[in-house]
Coordinates of C-alpha atoms in Angstrom, one line a residue:
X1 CA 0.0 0.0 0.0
X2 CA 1.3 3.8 -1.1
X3 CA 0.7 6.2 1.5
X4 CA 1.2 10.4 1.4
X5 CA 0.9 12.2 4.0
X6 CA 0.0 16.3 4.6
X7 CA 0.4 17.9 7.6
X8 CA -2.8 20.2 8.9
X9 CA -2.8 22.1 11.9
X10 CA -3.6 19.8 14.9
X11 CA -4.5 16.9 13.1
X12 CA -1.3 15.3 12.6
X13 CA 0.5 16.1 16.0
X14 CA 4.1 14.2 16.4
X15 CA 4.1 11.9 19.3
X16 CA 0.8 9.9 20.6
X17 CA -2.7 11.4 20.1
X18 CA -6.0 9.2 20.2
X19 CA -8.8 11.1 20.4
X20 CA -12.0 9.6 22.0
X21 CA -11.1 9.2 25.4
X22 CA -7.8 7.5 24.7
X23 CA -4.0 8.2 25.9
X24 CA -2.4 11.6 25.7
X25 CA 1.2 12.7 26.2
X26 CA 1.2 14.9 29.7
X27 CA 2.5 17.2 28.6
X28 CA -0.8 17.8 26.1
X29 CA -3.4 19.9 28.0
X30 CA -7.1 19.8 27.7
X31 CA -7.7 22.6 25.5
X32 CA -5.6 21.5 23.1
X33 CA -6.8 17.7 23.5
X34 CA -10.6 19.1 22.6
X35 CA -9.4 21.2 19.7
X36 CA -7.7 18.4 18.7
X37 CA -11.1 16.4 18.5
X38 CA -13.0 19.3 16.7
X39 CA -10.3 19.2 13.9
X40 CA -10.9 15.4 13.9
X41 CA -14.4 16.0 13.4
X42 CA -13.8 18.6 10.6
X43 CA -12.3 16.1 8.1
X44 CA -14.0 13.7 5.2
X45 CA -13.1 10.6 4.7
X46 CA -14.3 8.4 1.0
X47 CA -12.6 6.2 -1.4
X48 CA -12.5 6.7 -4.9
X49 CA -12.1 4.1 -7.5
X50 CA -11.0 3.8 -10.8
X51 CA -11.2 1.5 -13.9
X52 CA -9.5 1.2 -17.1
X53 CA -10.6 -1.0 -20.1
X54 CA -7.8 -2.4 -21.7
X55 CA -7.3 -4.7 -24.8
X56 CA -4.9 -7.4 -24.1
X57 CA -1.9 -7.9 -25.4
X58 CA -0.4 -10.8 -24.7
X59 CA -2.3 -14.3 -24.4
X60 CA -0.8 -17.2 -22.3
X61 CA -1.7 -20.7 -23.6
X62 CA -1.8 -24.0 -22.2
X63 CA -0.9 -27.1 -24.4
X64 CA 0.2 -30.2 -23.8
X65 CA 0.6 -34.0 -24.8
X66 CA -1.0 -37.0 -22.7
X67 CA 0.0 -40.8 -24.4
X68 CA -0.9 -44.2 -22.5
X69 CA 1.5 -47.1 -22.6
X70 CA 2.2 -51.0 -21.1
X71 CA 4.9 -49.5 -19.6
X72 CA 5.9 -46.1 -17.9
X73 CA 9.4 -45.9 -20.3
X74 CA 6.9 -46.4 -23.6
X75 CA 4.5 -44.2 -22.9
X76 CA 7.1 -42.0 -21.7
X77 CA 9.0 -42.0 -25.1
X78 CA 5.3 -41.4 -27.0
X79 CA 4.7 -38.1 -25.3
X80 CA 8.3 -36.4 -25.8
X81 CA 8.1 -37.8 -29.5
X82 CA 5.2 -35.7 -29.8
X83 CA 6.0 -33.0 -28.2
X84 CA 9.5 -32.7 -30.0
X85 CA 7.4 -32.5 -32.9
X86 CA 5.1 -30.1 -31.4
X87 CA 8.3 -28.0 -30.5
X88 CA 9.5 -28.0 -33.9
X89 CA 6.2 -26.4 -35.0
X90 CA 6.5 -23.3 -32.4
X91 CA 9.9 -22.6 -33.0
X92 CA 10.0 -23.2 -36.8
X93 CA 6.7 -22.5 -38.7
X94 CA 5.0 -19.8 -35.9
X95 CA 8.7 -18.0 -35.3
X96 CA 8.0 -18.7 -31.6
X97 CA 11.3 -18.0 -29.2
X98 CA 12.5 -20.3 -27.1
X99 CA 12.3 -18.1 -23.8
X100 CA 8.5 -18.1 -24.4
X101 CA 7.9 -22.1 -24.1
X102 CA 8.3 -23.1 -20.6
X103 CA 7.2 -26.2 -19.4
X104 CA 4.8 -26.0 -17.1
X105 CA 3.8 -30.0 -15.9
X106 CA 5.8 -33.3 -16.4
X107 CA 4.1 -36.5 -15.0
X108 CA 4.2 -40.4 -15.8
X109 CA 1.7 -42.2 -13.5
X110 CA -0.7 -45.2 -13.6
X111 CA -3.9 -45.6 -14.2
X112 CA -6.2 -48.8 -13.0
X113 CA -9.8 -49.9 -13.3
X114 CA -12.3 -51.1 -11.1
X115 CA -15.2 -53.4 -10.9
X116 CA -17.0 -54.9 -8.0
X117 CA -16.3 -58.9 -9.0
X118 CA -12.4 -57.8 -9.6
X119 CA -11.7 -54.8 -7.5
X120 CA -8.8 -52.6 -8.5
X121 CA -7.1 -53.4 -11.6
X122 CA -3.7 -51.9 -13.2
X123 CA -4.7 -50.6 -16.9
X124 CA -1.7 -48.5 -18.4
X125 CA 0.6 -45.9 -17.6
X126 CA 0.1 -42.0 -18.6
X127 CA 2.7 -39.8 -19.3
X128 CA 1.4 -36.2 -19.4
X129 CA 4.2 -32.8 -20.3
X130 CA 2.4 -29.7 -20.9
X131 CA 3.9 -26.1 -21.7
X132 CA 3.2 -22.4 -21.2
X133 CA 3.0 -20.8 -24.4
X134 CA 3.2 -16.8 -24.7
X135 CA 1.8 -15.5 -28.0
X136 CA 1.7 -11.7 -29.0
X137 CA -0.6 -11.9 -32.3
X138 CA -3.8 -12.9 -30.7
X139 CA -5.5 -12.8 -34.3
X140 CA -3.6 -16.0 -34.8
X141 CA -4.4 -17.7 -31.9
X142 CA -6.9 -20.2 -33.0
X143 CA -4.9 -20.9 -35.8
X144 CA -1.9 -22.0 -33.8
X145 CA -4.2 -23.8 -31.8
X146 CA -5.5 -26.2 -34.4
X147 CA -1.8 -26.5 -36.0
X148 CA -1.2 -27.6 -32.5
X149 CA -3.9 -30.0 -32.2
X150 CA -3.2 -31.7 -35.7
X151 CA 0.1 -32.1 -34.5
X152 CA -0.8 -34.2 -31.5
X153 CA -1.7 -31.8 -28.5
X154 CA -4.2 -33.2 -27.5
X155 CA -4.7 -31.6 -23.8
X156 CA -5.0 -27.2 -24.8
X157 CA -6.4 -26.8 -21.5
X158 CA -7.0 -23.3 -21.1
X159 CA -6.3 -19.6 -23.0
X160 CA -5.7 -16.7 -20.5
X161 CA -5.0 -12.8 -22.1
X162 CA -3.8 -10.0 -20.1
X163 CA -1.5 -6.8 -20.4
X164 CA 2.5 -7.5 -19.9
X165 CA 2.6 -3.8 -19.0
X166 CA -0.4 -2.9 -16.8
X167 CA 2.0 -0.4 -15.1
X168 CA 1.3 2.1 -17.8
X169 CA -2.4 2.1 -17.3
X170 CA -2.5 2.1 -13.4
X171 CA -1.7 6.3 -13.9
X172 CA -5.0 6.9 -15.7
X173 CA -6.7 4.7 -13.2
X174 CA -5.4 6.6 -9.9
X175 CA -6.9 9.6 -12.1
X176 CA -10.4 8.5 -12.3
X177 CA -10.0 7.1 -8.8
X178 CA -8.9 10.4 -7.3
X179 CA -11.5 12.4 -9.8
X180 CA -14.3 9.4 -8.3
X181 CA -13.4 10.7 -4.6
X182 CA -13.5 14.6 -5.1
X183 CA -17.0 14.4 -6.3
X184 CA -17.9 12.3 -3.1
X185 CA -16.0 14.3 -0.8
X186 CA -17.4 17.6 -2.3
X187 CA -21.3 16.1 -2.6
X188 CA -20.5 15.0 1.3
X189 CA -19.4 18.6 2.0
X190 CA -22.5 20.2 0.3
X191 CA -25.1 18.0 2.1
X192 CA -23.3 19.7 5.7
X193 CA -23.6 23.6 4.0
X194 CA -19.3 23.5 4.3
X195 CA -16.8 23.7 1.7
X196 CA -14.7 20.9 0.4
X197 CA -10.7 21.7 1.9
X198 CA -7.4 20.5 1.3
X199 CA -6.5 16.6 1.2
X200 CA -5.1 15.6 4.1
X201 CA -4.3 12.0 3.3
X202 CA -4.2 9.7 0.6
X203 CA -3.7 6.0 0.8
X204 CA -3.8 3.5 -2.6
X205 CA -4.4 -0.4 -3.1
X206 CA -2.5 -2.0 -5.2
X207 CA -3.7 -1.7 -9.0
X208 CA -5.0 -5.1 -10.3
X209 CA -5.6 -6.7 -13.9
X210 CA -7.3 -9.3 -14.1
X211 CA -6.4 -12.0 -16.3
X212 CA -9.5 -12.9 -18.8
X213 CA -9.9 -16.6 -19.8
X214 CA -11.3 -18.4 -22.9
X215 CA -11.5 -21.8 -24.2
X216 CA -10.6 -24.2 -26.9
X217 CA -13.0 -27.0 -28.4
X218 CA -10.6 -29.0 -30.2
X219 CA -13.3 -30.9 -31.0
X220 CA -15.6 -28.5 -32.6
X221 CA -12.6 -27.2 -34.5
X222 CA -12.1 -30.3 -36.9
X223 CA -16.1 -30.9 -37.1
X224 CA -16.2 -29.4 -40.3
X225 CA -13.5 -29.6 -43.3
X226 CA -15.0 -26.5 -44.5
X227 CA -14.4 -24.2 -41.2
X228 CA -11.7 -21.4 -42.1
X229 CA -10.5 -22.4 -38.3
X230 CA -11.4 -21.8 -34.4
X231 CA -12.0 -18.0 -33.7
X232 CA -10.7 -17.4 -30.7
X233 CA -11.9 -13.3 -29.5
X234 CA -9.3 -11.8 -26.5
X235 CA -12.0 -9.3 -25.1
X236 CA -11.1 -6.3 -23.0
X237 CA -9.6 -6.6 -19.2
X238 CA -9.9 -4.3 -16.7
X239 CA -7.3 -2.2 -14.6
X240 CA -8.8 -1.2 -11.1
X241 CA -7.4 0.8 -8.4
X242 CA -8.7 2.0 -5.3
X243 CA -7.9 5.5 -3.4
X244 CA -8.7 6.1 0.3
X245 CA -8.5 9.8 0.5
X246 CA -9.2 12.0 3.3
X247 CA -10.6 15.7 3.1
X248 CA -9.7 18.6 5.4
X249 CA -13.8 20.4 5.9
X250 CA -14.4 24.2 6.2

């Protein structure tokens, strides 16, 4: 949390001051101990918040390769044969850098059946490796997706899109949040027949952006021969702040 802080009159008095009955210094007398409480009393306190629509980016996707094997080592060397040719395909035909495939889950494990008459039952081994993919030309995104699929991903679990530079927006956000909590603090002043001051204090949550999500029907993509590919639409996000601002009151 950012905090600024103004100083005004009595209201911000060095040492230890709680007004309502609390602890004073001694050497603090009671005149100035129940102005001090009327200054308190003569302050506004809202919080303003501000929003920013913003068109991603940046999209972050999810793909990976499950193959099932007799054997832990076969079904082992299925997956990474796919996925080295699935590799090939980022790096070579969609210009992808390496820094932006990261894997992201690497598992071999076995899987079993069950019935009443025979219980529990080994079946197979999985061996599952999926990657993070970033990708900057989000009007190509389906299409990578079904170049993907047709070369053996067969697990593209999820699409998220966001900003890689949110910082840049968060100013215009504090804007609107500080312009959001003068019009409360003045509307607040009016309805007690004073005038709006100086601020006082101003304290900020941390700016968000939320990451938007969207999925892939693999599925639905190859139903028809005819379908110029999967559309996949990015959307906006939205940068939020919050400002906690307090109000001196004439």
């Amino acid at each position: 949390m950012k905090m600024w802080m103004k100083p005004l009159g009595s209201v911000l008095i060095a040492g230890t001051l709680l007004v309502g009955g609390a602890a004073l210094p001694a050497s603090f007398g009671m005149g100035q101990a129940q102005a001090a409480e009327v200054s308190m009393m003569n302050v506004i306190n809202v919080v303003g918040k501000g929003e920013i629509k913003v068109t991603p980016d940046v999209a972050y996707l999810y793909i990976g390769v499950e193959s099932n094997a007799a054997t832990a080592a076969a079904a082992q060397k299925k997956t990474a044969a796919t996925m080295n040719k699935l590799s090939t395909l980022l790096k070579t035909d969609w210009k992808i850098a390496a820094k932006d495939i990261q894997t992201e889950q690497f598992y071999v494990s076995p899987n079993y059946t069950y019935t009443d008459k025979e219980g529990q039952k080994f079946k197979d081994y999985s061996a599952t490796h999926s990657i993070k993919v970033t990708y900057r030309d989000l009007d190509k995104i389906g299409q990578l997706l079904d170049a993907a699929s047709e070369a053996g991903a067969n697990r593209i679990q999820n699409i998220s899109f966001a900003s890689e530079n949110p910082d840049k927006y968060e100013e215009q956000a504090i804007a609107k949040a500080m312009a959001s909590a003068n019009t409360k603090a003045a509307a607040i002043a009016k309805a007690a027949n004073r005038s709006l001051g100086a601020v006082i204090t101003i304290s900020q949550d941390d700016a968000q952006a939320p990451i938007a999500y969207a999925q892939y029907d693999g599925a639905m993509a190859k139903a028809s021969e005819s379908s110029a590919g999967t559309s996949i639409e990015p959307g906006e996000i939205t940068v939020t702040t919050r400002l906690t601002v307090q109000y001196e009151m004439k």
